[in-house]
Amino acid sequence: MSLHGAYDPDNIFARIVRGDMPSVKVWEDEKVLAFMDVFPQAPGHVLVVHKLSRARNILEIEPHELTELAAAVQKTARAVERALKPDGLTVMQFNGEAGGQTVFHLHVHVIPRREGESLGRHGGGMADMDELKAQAAAIAAAL
Ligand code: AMP
């Protein structure tokens, strides 16, 4: 999938936003949603999306929606830091297949990092659902 093309309204994250597909939610408001990545690159890996934008990537999103998304990313990162006390945080975002993107609804990764632990494989093993729910609850409690 290149940087240019039509938004697929049935992509996984659109379905999660609509509630057609389950997710482990951390928090949401009328514009943004933060939920746990089911193939985490480190424990506590959260994804943040804009719920109203149909942007596939950073090139397409309206600037005011990008501002809303950025504020949501910061709010999520602050809660992740308070809840999980990581040594560091990696915030990343991919654009186009060649840029490493696999789901074509713009999203930002917030990944807590531990000293000496390298980042897990992108799209690696599936997480334990009970662990994800516990992490989501802890992060939500720290908002
Ligand atoms: P990207 O490669 O930046 O497009 O990231 C897509 C992310 O979505 C990856 O980190 C996947 O692990 C994650 N992912 C894929 N399917 C789901 C899902 N159903 N629920 C939560 N995260 C998902």
mmCIF file of N, CA, C and O in Angstrom, residues 4-91:
data_model
loop_
_atom_site.group_PDB
_atom_site.id
_atom_site.type_symbol
_atom_site.label_atom_id
_atom_site.label_comp_id
_atom_site.label_asym_id
_atom_site.label_seq_id
_atom_site.Cartn_x
_atom_site.Cartn_y
_atom_site.Cartn_z
ATOM 1 N N HIS A 4 -0.215 6.917 -1.319
ATOM 2 C CA HIS A 4 -1.377 7.550 -1.946
ATOM 3 C C HIS A 4 -2.422 6.503 -2.305
ATOM 4 O O HIS A 4 -2.098 5.392 -2.696
ATOM 5 N N GLY A 5 -3.678 6.854 -2.144
ATOM 6 C CA GLY A 5 -4.746 5.909 -2.461
ATOM 7 C C GLY A 5 -5.956 6.181 -1.606
ATOM 8 O O GLY A 5 -5.972 7.119 -0.804
ATOM 9 N N ALA A 6 -6.965 5.353 -1.769
ATOM 10 C CA ALA A 6 -8.231 5.569 -1.062
ATOM 11 C C ALA A 6 -8.182 4.967 0.338
ATOM 12 O O ALA A 6 -7.554 3.926 0.557
ATOM 13 N N TYR A 7 -8.853 5.620 1.269
ATOM 14 C CA TYR A 7 -9.021 5.113 2.631
ATOM 15 C C TYR A 7 -9.992 3.934 2.598
ATOM 16 O O TYR A 7 -11.068 4.029 1.991
ATOM 17 N N ASP A 8 -9.609 2.830 3.219
ATOM 18 C CA ASP A 8 -10.493 1.657 3.290
ATOM 19 C C ASP A 8 -11.321 1.755 4.577
ATOM 20 O O ASP A 8 -10.779 1.587 5.670
ATOM 21 N N PRO A 9 -12.625 1.989 4.478
ATOM 22 C CA PRO A 9 -13.439 2.158 5.692
ATOM 23 C C PRO A 9 -13.565 0.876 6.510
ATOM 24 O O PRO A 9 -14.066 0.922 7.636
ATOM 25 N N ASP A 10 -13.097 -0.235 5.959
ATOM 26 C CA ASP A 10 -13.149 -1.506 6.709
ATOM 27 C C ASP A 10 -11.786 -1.931 7.229
ATOM 28 O O ASP A 10 -11.601 -3.101 7.595
ATOM 29 N N ASN A 11 -10.823 -0.998 7.275
ATOM 30 C CA ASN A 11 -9.527 -1.371 7.869
ATOM 31 C C ASN A 11 -9.728 -1.676 9.356
ATOM 32 O O ASN A 11 -10.718 -1.257 9.965
ATOM 33 N N ILE A 12 -8.775 -2.426 9.918
ATOM 34 C CA ILE A 12 -8.938 -2.926 11.298
ATOM 35 C C ILE A 12 -9.234 -1.806 12.297
ATOM 36 O O ILE A 12 -10.102 -1.944 13.158
ATOM 37 N N PHE A 13 -8.520 -0.695 12.182
ATOM 38 C CA PHE A 13 -8.701 0.357 13.185
ATOM 39 C C PHE A 13 -10.039 1.089 12.995
ATOM 40 O O PHE A 13 -10.653 1.515 13.983
ATOM 41 N N ALA A 14 -10.504 1.203 11.744
ATOM 42 C CA ALA A 14 -11.836 1.784 11.519
ATOM 43 C C ALA A 14 -12.885 0.893 12.175
ATOM 44 O O ALA A 14 -13.848 1.380 12.783
ATOM 45 N N ARG A 15 -12.687 -0.419 12.075
ATOM 46 C CA ARG A 15 -13.650 -1.351 12.671
ATOM 47 C C ARG A 15 -13.590 -1.280 14.200
ATOM 48 O O ARG A 15 -14.624 -1.352 14.885
ATOM 49 N N ILE A 16 -12.389 -1.104 14.743
ATOM 50 C CA ILE A 16 -12.253 -0.947 16.197
ATOM 51 C C ILE A 16 -12.958 0.340 16.649
ATOM 52 O O ILE A 16 -13.708 0.343 17.631
ATOM 53 N N VAL A 17 -12.730 1.426 15.920
ATOM 54 C CA VAL A 17 -13.359 2.711 16.271
ATOM 55 C C VAL A 17 -14.883 2.581 16.234
ATOM 56 O O VAL A 17 -15.591 3.077 17.119
ATOM 57 N N ARG A 18 -15.396 1.868 15.234
ATOM 58 C CA ARG A 18 -16.861 1.685 15.107
ATOM 59 C C ARG A 18 -17.410 0.725 16.148
ATOM 60 O O ARG A 18 -18.613 0.632 16.353
ATOM 61 N N GLY A 19 -16.516 -0.072 16.763
ATOM 62 C CA GLY A 19 -16.974 -1.084 17.710
ATOM 63 C C GLY A 19 -17.351 -2.389 17.032
ATOM 64 O O GLY A 19 -17.923 -3.281 17.661
ATOM 65 N N ASP A 20 -16.986 -2.530 15.748
ATOM 66 C CA ASP A 20 -17.274 -3.775 15.022
ATOM 67 C C ASP A 20 -16.242 -4.847 15.335
ATOM 68 O O ASP A 20 -16.422 -6.014 14.985
ATOM 69 N N MET A 21 -15.118 -4.419 15.916
ATOM 70 C CA MET A 21 -14.050 -5.356 16.263
ATOM 71 C C MET A 21 -13.617 -5.057 17.690
ATOM 72 O O MET A 21 -13.515 -3.890 18.049
ATOM 73 N N PRO A 22 -13.372 -6.083 18.504
ATOM 74 C CA PRO A 22 -13.008 -5.817 19.902
ATOM 75 C C PRO A 22 -11.625 -5.190 20.022
ATOM 76 O O PRO A 22 -10.757 -5.398 19.172
ATOM 77 N N SER A 23 -11.447 -4.432 21.095
ATOM 78 C CA SER A 23 -10.118 -3.898 21.419
ATOM 79 C C SER A 23 -10.059 -3.724 22.921
ATOM 80 O O SER A 23 -11.093 -3.705 23.596
ATOM 81 N N VAL A 24 -8.839 -3.610 23.424
ATOM 82 C CA VAL A 24 -8.654 -3.324 24.848
ATOM 83 C C VAL A 24 -8.425 -1.821 24.952
ATOM 84 O O VAL A 24 -7.317 -1.318 24.730
ATOM 85 N N LYS A 25 -9.489 -1.104 25.273
ATOM 86 C CA LYS A 25 -9.432 0.355 25.305
ATOM 87 C C LYS A 25 -8.712 0.848 26.546
ATOM 88 O O LYS A 25 -8.887 0.284 27.631
ATOM 89 N N VAL A 26 -7.958 1.928 26.361
ATOM 90 C CA VAL A 26 -7.324 2.608 27.501
ATOM 91 C C VAL A 26 -8.162 3.832 27.868
ATOM 92 O O VAL A 26 -8.588 3.990 28.999
ATOM 93 N N TRP A 27 -8.396 4.684 26.873
ATOM 94 C CA TRP A 27 -9.283 5.826 27.092
ATOM 95 C C TRP A 27 -9.734 6.349 25.729
ATOM 96 O O TRP A 27 -9.126 6.037 24.703
ATOM 97 N N GLU A 28 -10.804 7.116 25.763
ATOM 98 C CA GLU A 28 -11.277 7.758 24.532
ATOM 99 C C GLU A 28 -12.103 8.981 24.888
ATOM 100 O O GLU A 28 -12.597 9.127 26.006
ATOM 101 N N ASP A 29 -12.225 9.857 23.909
ATOM 102 C CA ASP A 29 -13.228 10.915 23.989
ATOM 103 C C ASP A 29 -13.939 10.929 22.641
ATOM 104 O O ASP A 29 -13.843 9.948 21.891
ATOM 105 N N GLU A 30 -14.624 11.990 22.325
ATOM 106 C CA GLU A 30 -15.403 11.950 21.081
ATOM 107 C C GLU A 30 -14.519 11.982 19.838
ATOM 108 O O GLU A 30 -14.966 11.619 18.749
ATOM 109 N N LYS A 31 -13.237 12.359 20.006
ATOM 110 C CA LYS A 31 -12.369 12.510 18.835
ATOM 111 C C LYS A 31 -11.247 11.487 18.730
ATOM 112 O O LYS A 31 -10.780 11.198 17.623
ATOM 113 N N VAL A 32 -10.761 10.990 19.850
ATOM 114 C CA VAL A 32 -9.574 10.116 19.821
ATOM 115 C C VAL A 32 -9.814 8.852 20.638
ATOM 116 O O VAL A 32 -10.681 8.818 21.523
ATOM 117 N N LEU A 33 -9.020 7.843 20.340
ATOM 118 C CA LEU A 33 -9.093 6.563 21.055
ATOM 119 C C LEU A 33 -7.674 6.041 21.265
ATOM 120 O O LEU A 33 -6.860 6.048 20.335
ATOM 121 N N ALA A 34 -7.408 5.583 22.493
ATOM 122 C CA ALA A 34 -6.142 4.909 22.802
ATOM 123 C C ALA A 34 -6.478 3.478 23.203
ATOM 124 O O ALA A 34 -7.366 3.258 24.036
ATOM 125 N N PHE A 35 -5.803 2.512 22.595
ATOM 126 C CA PHE A 35 -6.075 1.102 22.890
ATOM 127 C C PHE A 35 -4.774 0.319 22.846
ATOM 128 O O PHE A 35 -3.774 0.768 22.260
ATOM 129 N N MET A 36 -4.808 -0.855 23.470
ATOM 130 C CA MET A 36 -3.591 -1.653 23.568
ATOM 131 C C MET A 36 -3.274 -2.329 22.233
ATOM 132 O O MET A 36 -4.168 -2.843 21.557
ATOM 133 N N ASP A 37 -1.987 -2.325 21.872
ATOM 134 C CA ASP A 37 -1.533 -3.078 20.700
ATOM 135 C C ASP A 37 -1.523 -4.560 21.067
ATOM 136 O O ASP A 37 -0.924 -4.946 22.074
ATOM 137 N N VAL A 38 -2.208 -5.387 20.291
ATOM 138 C CA VAL A 38 -2.298 -6.814 20.643
ATOM 139 C C VAL A 38 -1.028 -7.593 20.284
ATOM 140 O O VAL A 38 -0.877 -8.734 20.705
ATOM 141 N N PHE A 39 -0.152 -6.971 19.496
ATOM 142 C CA PHE A 39 1.154 -7.585 19.200
ATOM 143 C C PHE A 39 2.230 -6.624 19.709
ATOM 144 O O PHE A 39 2.972 -6.018 18.918
ATOM 145 N N PRO A 40 2.307 -6.445 21.024
ATOM 146 C CA PRO A 40 3.141 -5.366 21.581
ATOM 147 C C PRO A 40 4.635 -5.574 21.336
ATOM 148 O O PRO A 40 5.127 -6.693 21.395
ATOM 149 N N GLN A 41 5.297 -4.463 21.088
ATOM 150 C CA GLN A 41 6.754 -4.513 20.928
ATOM 151 C C GLN A 41 7.454 -4.386 22.270
ATOM 152 O O GLN A 41 8.666 -4.571 22.359
ATOM 153 N N ALA A 42 6.684 -4.047 23.302
ATOM 154 C CA ALA A 42 7.141 -4.057 24.699
ATOM 155 C C ALA A 42 5.861 -4.047 25.530
ATOM 156 O O ALA A 42 4.819 -3.572 25.053
ATOM 157 N N PRO A 43 5.895 -4.555 26.763
ATOM 158 C CA PRO A 43 4.693 -4.516 27.600
ATOM 159 C C PRO A 43 4.215 -3.078 27.796
ATOM 160 O O PRO A 43 5.017 -2.190 28.083
ATOM 161 N N GLY A 44 2.904 -2.868 27.599
ATOM 162 C CA GLY A 44 2.353 -1.527 27.775
ATOM 163 C C GLY A 44 2.266 -0.727 26.489
ATOM 164 O O GLY A 44 1.990 0.475 26.523
ATOM 165 N N HIS A 45 2.466 -1.377 25.344
ATOM 166 C CA HIS A 45 2.432 -0.712 24.022
ATOM 167 C C HIS A 45 0.998 -0.268 23.703
ATOM 168 O O HIS A 45 0.099 -1.080 23.592
ATOM 169 N N VAL A 46 0.834 1.042 23.535
ATOM 170 C CA VAL A 46 -0.490 1.617 23.271
ATOM 171 C C VAL A 46 -0.507 2.253 21.875
ATOM 172 O O VAL A 46 0.513 2.793 21.423
ATOM 173 N N LEU A 47 -1.657 2.192 21.213
ATOM 174 C CA LEU A 47 -1.858 2.864 19.929
ATOM 175 C C LEU A 47 -2.867 3.980 20.127
ATOM 176 O O LEU A 47 -3.851 3.813 20.866
ATOM 177 N N VAL A 48 -2.641 5.117 19.459
ATOM 178 C CA VAL A 48 -3.557 6.248 19.568
ATOM 179 C C VAL A 48 -4.024 6.625 18.160
ATOM 180 O O VAL A 48 -3.196 6.781 17.253
ATOM 181 N N VAL A 49 -5.345 6.729 17.988
ATOM 182 C CA VAL A 49 -5.907 7.087 16.676
ATOM 183 C C VAL A 49 -6.883 8.249 16.817
ATOM 184 O O VAL A 49 -7.460 8.471 17.887
ATOM 185 N N HIS A 50 -7.048 8.968 15.709
ATOM 186 C CA HIS A 50 -8.140 9.932 15.621
ATOM 187 C C HIS A 50 -9.356 9.176 15.124
ATOM 188 O O HIS A 50 -9.262 8.396 14.179
ATOM 189 N N LYS A 51 -10.504 9.367 15.764
ATOM 190 C CA LYS A 51 -11.684 8.569 15.421
ATOM 191 C C LYS A 51 -12.459 9.151 14.236
ATOM 192 O O LYS A 51 -13.192 8.432 13.565
ATOM 193 N N LEU A 52 -12.317 10.445 13.990
ATOM 194 C CA LEU A 52 -13.133 11.083 12.958
ATOM 195 C C LEU A 52 -12.385 11.241 11.635
ATOM 196 O O LEU A 52 -12.998 11.266 10.567
ATOM 197 N N SER A 53 -11.070 11.341 11.704
ATOM 198 C CA SER A 53 -10.276 11.515 10.495
ATOM 199 C C SER A 53 -10.229 10.225 9.686
ATOM 200 O O SER A 53 -10.131 9.131 10.245
ATOM 201 N N ARG A 54 -10.289 10.366 8.359
ATOM 202 C CA ARG A 54 -10.122 9.213 7.473
ATOM 203 C C ARG A 54 -8.750 9.283 6.798
ATOM 204 O O ARG A 54 -8.546 8.786 5.689
ATOM 205 N N ALA A 55 -7.794 9.882 7.498
ATOM 206 C CA ALA A 55 -6.429 9.949 6.970
ATOM 207 C C ALA A 55 -5.760 8.583 7.112
ATOM 208 O O ALA A 55 -5.859 7.952 8.157
ATOM 209 N N ARG A 56 -5.103 8.157 6.057
ATOM 210 C CA ARG A 56 -4.343 6.905 6.131
ATOM 211 C C ARG A 56 -2.975 7.146 6.733
ATOM 212 O O ARG A 56 -2.360 6.233 7.289
ATOM 213 N N ASN A 57 -2.469 8.365 6.581
ATOM 214 C CA ASN A 57 -1.101 8.642 7.033
ATOM 215 C C ASN A 57 -0.957 10.119 7.367
ATOM 216 O O ASN A 57 -1.911 10.895 7.234
ATOM 217 N N ILE A 58 0.240 10.481 7.773
ATOM 218 C CA ILE A 58 0.459 11.851 8.262
ATOM 219 C C ILE A 58 0.310 12.901 7.163
ATOM 220 O O ILE A 58 0.033 14.079 7.442
ATOM 221 N N LEU A 59 0.448 12.473 5.910
ATOM 222 C CA LEU A 59 0.314 13.423 4.797
ATOM 223 C C LEU A 59 -1.123 13.885 4.632
ATOM 224 O O LEU A 59 -1.377 14.972 4.108
ATOM 225 N N GLU A 60 -2.063 13.037 5.039
ATOM 226 C CA GLU A 60 -3.467 13.279 4.708
ATOM 227 C C GLU A 60 -4.273 13.956 5.814
ATOM 228 O O GLU A 60 -5.337 14.508 5.547
ATOM 229 N N ILE A 61 -3.825 13.881 7.042
ATOM 230 C CA ILE A 61 -4.648 14.385 8.154
ATOM 231 C C ILE A 61 -4.703 15.921 8.152
ATOM 232 O O ILE A 61 -3.706 16.592 7.822
ATOM 233 N N GLU A 62 -5.875 16.433 8.511
ATOM 234 C CA GLU A 62 -6.037 17.883 8.644
ATOM 235 C C GLU A 62 -5.182 18.351 9.829
ATOM 236 O O GLU A 62 -5.162 17.681 10.871
ATOM 237 N N PRO A 63 -4.519 19.496 9.686
ATOM 238 C CA PRO A 63 -3.637 19.960 10.765
ATOM 239 C C PRO A 63 -4.324 20.040 12.132
ATOM 240 O O PRO A 63 -3.725 19.680 13.146
ATOM 241 N N HIS A 64 -5.591 20.482 12.176
ATOM 242 C CA HIS A 64 -6.227 20.596 13.504
ATOM 243 C C HIS A 64 -6.480 19.208 14.097
ATOM 244 O O HIS A 64 -6.421 19.021 15.319
ATOM 245 N N GLU A 65 -6.697 18.218 13.244
ATOM 246 C CA GLU A 65 -6.890 16.854 13.755
ATOM 247 C C GLU A 65 -5.554 16.264 14.207
ATOM 248 O O GLU A 65 -5.484 15.509 15.177
ATOM 249 N N LEU A 66 -4.489 16.630 13.506
ATOM 250 C CA LEU A 66 -3.157 16.186 13.922
ATOM 251 C C LEU A 66 -2.808 16.769 15.288
ATOM 252 O O LEU A 66 -2.222 16.095 16.139
ATOM 253 N N THR A 67 -3.218 18.010 15.502
ATOM 254 C CA THR A 67 -2.992 18.648 16.806
ATOM 255 C C THR A 67 -3.748 17.891 17.895
ATOM 256 O O THR A 67 -3.219 17.642 18.984
ATOM 257 N N GLU A 68 -4.992 17.510 17.608
ATOM 258 C CA GLU A 68 -5.791 16.747 18.580
ATOM 259 C C GLU A 68 -5.152 15.377 18.846
ATOM 260 O O GLU A 68 -5.088 14.916 19.988
ATOM 261 N N LEU A 69 -4.667 14.765 17.786
ATOM 262 C CA LEU A 69 -4.020 13.454 17.939
ATOM 263 C C LEU A 69 -2.736 13.593 18.767
ATOM 264 O O LEU A 69 -2.474 12.779 19.660
ATOM 265 N N ALA A 70 -1.965 14.633 18.486
ATOM 266 C CA ALA A 70 -0.705 14.840 19.221
ATOM 267 C C ALA A 70 -0.976 15.058 20.707
ATOM 268 O O ALA A 70 -0.256 14.527 21.571
ATOM 269 N N ALA A 71 -2.030 15.817 21.014
ATOM 270 C CA ALA A 71 -2.369 16.046 22.427
ATOM 271 C C ALA A 71 -2.774 14.726 23.089
ATOM 272 O O ALA A 71 -2.430 14.469 24.256
ATOM 273 N N ALA A 72 -3.485 13.883 22.342
ATOM 274 C CA ALA A 72 -3.896 12.581 22.877
ATOM 275 C C ALA A 72 -2.681 11.677 23.099
ATOM 276 O O ALA A 72 -2.625 10.909 24.064
ATOM 277 N N VAL A 73 -1.719 11.769 22.201
ATOM 278 C CA VAL A 73 -0.489 10.976 22.344
ATOM 279 C C VAL A 73 0.253 11.412 23.612
ATOM 280 O O VAL A 73 0.705 10.580 24.412
ATOM 281 N N GLN A 74 0.334 12.727 23.826
ATOM 282 C CA GLN A 74 1.037 13.204 25.018
ATOM 283 C C GLN A 74 0.306 12.782 26.297
ATOM 284 O O GLN A 74 0.921 12.331 27.265
ATOM 285 N N LYS A 75 -1.029 12.908 26.280
ATOM 286 C CA LYS A 75 -1.821 12.507 27.454
ATOM 287 C C LYS A 75 -1.608 11.013 27.742
ATOM 288 O O LYS A 75 -1.437 10.603 28.895
ATOM 289 N N THR A 76 -1.580 10.216 26.686
ATOM 290 C CA THR A 76 -1.376 8.773 26.839
ATOM 291 C C THR A 76 0.034 8.492 27.356
ATOM 292 O O THR A 76 0.222 7.674 28.277
ATOM 293 N N ALA A 77 1.025 9.152 26.768
ATOM 294 C CA ALA A 77 2.419 8.925 27.175
ATOM 295 C C ALA A 77 2.618 9.291 28.645
ATOM 296 O O ALA A 77 3.306 8.576 29.392
ATOM 297 N N ARG A 78 1.989 10.395 29.073
ATOM 298 C CA ARG A 78 2.122 10.797 30.485
ATOM 299 C C ARG A 78 1.503 9.742 31.392
ATOM 300 O O ARG A 78 2.073 9.413 32.453
ATOM 301 N N ALA A 79 0.359 9.192 30.993
ATOM 302 C CA ALA A 79 -0.296 8.167 31.823
ATOM 303 C C ALA A 79 0.514 6.868 31.827
ATOM 304 O O ALA A 79 0.639 6.209 32.864
ATOM 305 N N VAL A 80 1.066 6.514 30.679
ATOM 306 C CA VAL A 80 1.912 5.307 30.598
ATOM 307 C C VAL A 80 3.108 5.472 31.548
ATOM 308 O O VAL A 80 3.458 4.557 32.294
ATOM 309 N N GLU A 81 3.698 6.650 31.529
ATOM 310 C CA GLU A 81 4.875 6.895 32.386
ATOM 311 C C GLU A 81 4.502 6.799 33.865
ATOM 312 O O GLU A 81 5.199 6.168 34.654
ATOM 313 N N ARG A 82 3.361 7.414 34.214
ATOM 314 C CA ARG A 82 2.939 7.384 35.625
ATOM 315 C C ARG A 82 2.573 5.961 36.056
ATOM 316 O O ARG A 82 2.890 5.532 37.166
ATOM 317 N N ALA A 83 1.919 5.209 35.167
ATOM 318 C CA ALA A 83 1.410 3.886 35.546
ATOM 319 C C ALA A 83 2.498 2.829 35.564
ATOM 320 O O ALA A 83 2.541 1.985 36.473
ATOM 321 N N LEU A 84 3.357 2.843 34.545
ATOM 322 C CA LEU A 84 4.278 1.716 34.354
ATOM 323 C C LEU A 84 5.719 2.046 34.733
ATOM 324 O O LEU A 84 6.563 1.159 34.778
ATOM 325 N N LYS A 85 5.995 3.330 34.982
ATOM 326 C CA LYS A 85 7.339 3.771 35.401
ATOM 327 C C LYS A 85 8.456 3.210 34.514
ATOM 328 O O LYS A 85 9.412 2.598 35.016
ATOM 329 N N PRO A 86 8.334 3.397 33.203
ATOM 330 C CA PRO A 86 9.409 2.914 32.320
ATOM 331 C C PRO A 86 10.646 3.803 32.452
ATOM 332 O O PRO A 86 10.573 4.910 32.992
ATOM 333 N N ASP A 87 11.772 3.319 31.920
ATOM 334 C CA ASP A 87 12.994 4.134 31.891
ATOM 335 C C ASP A 87 12.955 5.119 30.730
ATOM 336 O O ASP A 87 13.621 6.155 30.753
ATOM 337 N N GLY A 88 12.194 4.763 29.689
ATOM 338 C CA GLY A 88 12.087 5.616 28.511
ATOM 339 C C GLY A 88 10.784 5.353 27.794
ATOM 340 O O GLY A 88 10.020 4.451 28.167
ATOM 341 N N LEU A 89 10.525 6.160 26.781
ATOM 342 C CA LEU A 89 9.300 5.994 25.970
ATOM 343 C C LEU A 89 9.688 6.153 24.503
ATOM 344 O O LEU A 89 10.380 7.118 24.148
ATOM 345 N N THR A 90 9.230 5.237 23.668
ATOM 346 C CA THR A 90 9.408 5.400 22.228
ATOM 347 C C THR A 90 8.050 5.741 21.631
ATOM 348 O O THR A 90 7.078 5.002 21.840
ATOM 349 N N VAL A 91 7.996 6.875 20.927
ATOM 350 C CA VAL A 91 6.761 7.277 20.236
ATOM 351 C C VAL A 91 7.075 7.224 18.749
ATOM 352 O O VAL A 91 8.029 7.855 18.289
#
